[in-house]
């Protein structure tokens, strides 16, 4: 390699790495400040000193008791698990009918699914609130869980895209052996579509975990609050200190980060599935 | 069999989509407070919205600001961070994880975190002091800076958009760059004539999402406003500078129970987003470059 080329390569490598490191520092700084504040004493959190002296690790325990975060966690887990089950159970058959079966109006039905995806939630939420109120479902998990048992446009779309890629011959072989559509779906397609189903389940679980708007409308009883609602009221309700507020924010964030690292592969596959790349 | 498999969606479509759409359209022509039956009001809600409700125009102004300032900044930042990650360098996976992770943080936690970071005595302003900026902005505590706080929050959580751009950038065929090299193209020329056209479908996608998200922008603004005011009545604080379209709608519908008026707001929201999306799709043929046709 001629020296000028080598020098050029060396210089771009240095600039690239510098830019990467600087950007990483920018992304990490907020986290560092938040963690440091979470372990400061009450007085220091109000002062201008940035390094905790002393480290107050039991702030996390105080944060856990200041508001019933464990109860909120349990509420959130119930809602997230139930609505994830509902979404998977209802969307797999719909996606199957939309991708593996031939029938008149299939394209039209698929277009309708996509249309519901475009509709802002604000348009439907007001009448639904009235309906749920008349059913006495306000202050229960039902408004947050029951709708997921009736299909979700994005999940149907994702599953359909994946089902389309499974070779037709596999279904044909099962048909020759005398299997009906339900058997083909549960014994052939579902086992092959595990990565897609896992991605759909994960996306729905995280969506339910983070959702703020719907729980804000339907849960007014503090005993039923989810983590997102409870955390949003942490400071407003009791004027608690920033250090405890930051501790609580970290506690709410931690499970999501753990899930991310455990399920990284499912994530990557899910993003590729959406097919939005170019 | 098809009917059986499709039934969950068919029921859901009717109950959670068709019925509420028709109902909210009807409510939008009525006065309705949930307790009494709706009273027919004709176009009164729409007339009030356009001519007499100051909050409506305030929320439109705030929303358009977030749309026209926030969306381009977000897209640009997503492209830049993604470009940093395209060249195969040692440790690129670690950097990618660092750039991506903030977008995983629950929105409520992220918003509260940024209200703290950017509070007048917070770590960011103290750092700005150290760097010699003695009258730094008060961010969420100052009406003409509060939206910039949300922009910073959005940039920090750029990860998801960045990943989509990264996939788009890595999809650009190598040969195009090699051909450009042979022609003696400079780095800048390669960006404008190869990279940009090739990722234009992703930019288009991000613009559509940006329009939809701007008009539905809710959680971060709600949390920032109420945290700053230390009260659940702090929606849109400070001084209405964070009163975005969806917050106004929420307030009208679920705080004041003006269900009829809120339904009218919802339908206007729907019509605006549809119009913007159609407009974007119409113009897209002129600047979006689809490799091998749109339907691959």
Short mmCIF file of C-alpha atoms in Angstrom, two decimals, chain B residues 74-205:
data_model
loop_
_atom_site.label_atom_id
_atom_site.label_comp_id
_atom_site.label_asym_id
_atom_site.label_seq_id
_atom_site.Cartn_x
_atom_site.Cartn_y
_atom_site.Cartn_z
CA UNK B 74 -35.01 13.96 13.85
CA UNK B 75 -34.62 12.57 10.34
CA UNK B 76 -31.32 14.37 9.81
CA UNK B 77 -29.98 13.10 13.14
CA UNK B 78 -31.14 9.57 12.34
CA UNK B 79 -29.33 9.67 8.98
CA UNK B 80 -26.12 11.08 10.50
CA UNK B 81 -25.95 8.56 13.36
CA UNK B 82 -26.76 5.72 10.96
CA UNK B 83 -24.01 6.86 8.56
CA UNK B 84 -21.49 6.78 11.41
CA UNK B 85 -22.31 3.10 11.85
CA UNK B 86 -22.10 2.00 8.23
CA UNK B 87 -18.34 1.69 7.96
CA UNK B 88 -17.12 -1.62 9.42
CA UNK B 89 -15.00 -0.53 12.37
CA UNK B 90 -13.93 -2.42 15.43
CA UNK B 91 -16.56 -2.21 18.18
CA UNK B 92 -19.26 -0.99 15.81
CA UNK B 93 -21.77 -3.34 17.50
CA UNK B 94 -21.14 -1.72 20.87
CA UNK B 95 -21.67 1.76 19.40
CA UNK B 96 -24.84 0.60 17.68
CA UNK B 97 -26.22 -0.69 20.97
CA UNK B 98 -25.33 2.57 22.74
CA UNK B 99 -27.06 4.67 20.05
CA UNK B 100 -30.11 2.41 20.04
CA UNK B 101 -30.76 1.74 23.73
CA UNK B 102 -32.23 5.16 24.68
CA UNK B 103 -35.13 4.50 22.31
CA UNK B 104 -36.03 1.51 24.49
CA UNK B 105 -36.48 3.64 27.61
CA UNK B 106 -40.21 3.91 28.46
CA UNK B 107 -41.42 7.34 27.23
CA UNK B 108 -42.69 8.39 30.66
CA UNK B 109 -39.33 7.62 32.30
CA UNK B 110 -37.42 9.38 29.50
CA UNK B 111 -39.61 12.49 29.70
CA UNK B 112 -39.27 12.76 33.50
CA UNK B 113 -35.53 12.20 33.17
CA UNK B 114 -35.20 15.06 30.69
CA UNK B 115 -37.31 17.43 32.78
CA UNK B 116 -34.83 16.77 35.58
CA UNK B 117 -31.71 16.99 33.39
CA UNK B 118 -32.88 20.29 31.92
CA UNK B 119 -34.28 21.85 35.09
CA UNK B 120 -32.88 25.33 35.86
CA UNK B 121 -30.38 23.98 38.43
CA UNK B 122 -30.00 20.65 36.69
CA UNK B 123 -26.80 19.01 35.48
CA UNK B 124 -27.12 20.25 31.89
CA UNK B 125 -27.45 23.91 32.82
CA UNK B 126 -24.64 23.56 35.37
CA UNK B 127 -22.44 22.12 32.64
CA UNK B 128 -23.42 24.98 30.32
CA UNK B 129 -22.40 27.35 33.14
CA UNK B 130 -19.00 25.66 33.32
CA UNK B 131 -18.62 26.19 29.58
CA UNK B 132 -19.26 29.90 30.08
CA UNK B 133 -22.95 30.18 29.16
CA UNK B 134 -24.17 32.16 32.15
CA UNK B 135 -27.79 32.64 31.15
CA UNK B 136 -28.66 29.23 29.79
CA UNK B 137 -32.27 28.63 28.69
CA UNK B 138 -34.72 27.35 31.31
CA UNK B 139 -35.98 24.67 28.88
CA UNK B 140 -39.19 23.13 30.19
CA UNK B 141 -39.69 26.09 32.52
CA UNK B 142 -39.65 28.71 29.75
CA UNK B 143 -42.35 28.83 27.01
CA UNK B 144 -40.05 29.69 24.11
CA UNK B 145 -37.57 26.92 25.01
CA UNK B 146 -39.86 24.12 26.22
CA UNK B 147 -40.32 22.60 22.76
CA UNK B 148 -36.54 22.46 22.31
CA UNK B 149 -36.46 20.26 25.43
CA UNK B 150 -38.81 17.86 23.66
CA UNK B 151 -36.65 18.01 20.52
CA UNK B 152 -33.57 17.00 22.55
CA UNK B 153 -35.60 14.19 24.11
CA UNK B 154 -36.63 13.05 20.62
CA UNK B 155 -33.02 13.13 19.39
CA UNK B 156 -31.89 11.05 22.33
CA UNK B 157 -34.52 8.44 21.47
CA UNK B 158 -33.65 8.40 17.77
CA UNK B 159 -32.61 4.72 17.87
CA UNK B 160 -35.53 3.10 16.10
CA UNK B 161 -35.46 5.51 13.15
CA UNK B 162 -31.67 5.15 13.06
CA UNK B 163 -31.89 1.35 12.74
CA UNK B 164 -34.26 1.67 9.79
CA UNK B 165 -31.91 4.14 8.06
CA UNK B 166 -28.96 1.90 8.84
CA UNK B 167 -30.68 -1.01 7.10
CA UNK B 168 -31.40 1.27 4.14
CA UNK B 169 -27.81 2.50 3.95
CA UNK B 170 -26.36 -1.01 4.13
CA UNK B 171 -28.71 -1.99 1.31
CA UNK B 172 -27.14 0.45 -1.17
CA UNK B 173 -25.30 -1.70 -3.73
CA UNK B 174 -21.48 -1.46 -3.41
CA UNK B 175 -21.10 -1.25 -7.21
CA UNK B 176 -22.77 2.18 -7.24
CA UNK B 177 -20.04 3.61 -5.00
CA UNK B 178 -17.32 1.83 -6.95
CA UNK B 179 -18.70 3.23 -10.21
CA UNK B 180 -18.78 6.71 -8.66
CA UNK B 181 -15.16 6.27 -7.50
CA UNK B 182 -14.08 5.40 -11.04
CA UNK B 183 -15.85 8.54 -12.30
CA UNK B 184 -13.79 10.48 -9.73
CA UNK B 185 -16.75 11.59 -7.61
CA UNK B 186 -15.99 13.36 -4.31
CA UNK B 187 -17.44 12.19 -1.00
CA UNK B 188 -20.04 14.95 -1.11
CA UNK B 189 -21.07 14.09 -4.66
CA UNK B 190 -21.44 10.43 -3.71
CA UNK B 191 -23.73 11.44 -0.86
CA UNK B 192 -25.97 13.65 -3.01
CA UNK B 193 -26.10 11.45 -6.11
CA UNK B 194 -25.87 7.91 -4.76
CA UNK B 195 -26.69 7.67 -1.05
CA UNK B 196 -29.53 10.18 -0.88
CA UNK B 197 -31.56 8.83 -3.85
CA UNK B 198 -31.04 5.28 -2.63
CA UNK B 199 -32.38 5.98 0.86
CA UNK B 200 -35.18 8.30 -0.34
CA UNK B 201 -37.84 5.59 0.26
CA UNK B 202 -36.80 5.46 3.94
CA UNK B 203 -36.91 9.26 4.15
CA UNK B 204 -40.38 9.18 2.62
CA UNK B 205 -41.49 6.55 5.14
#
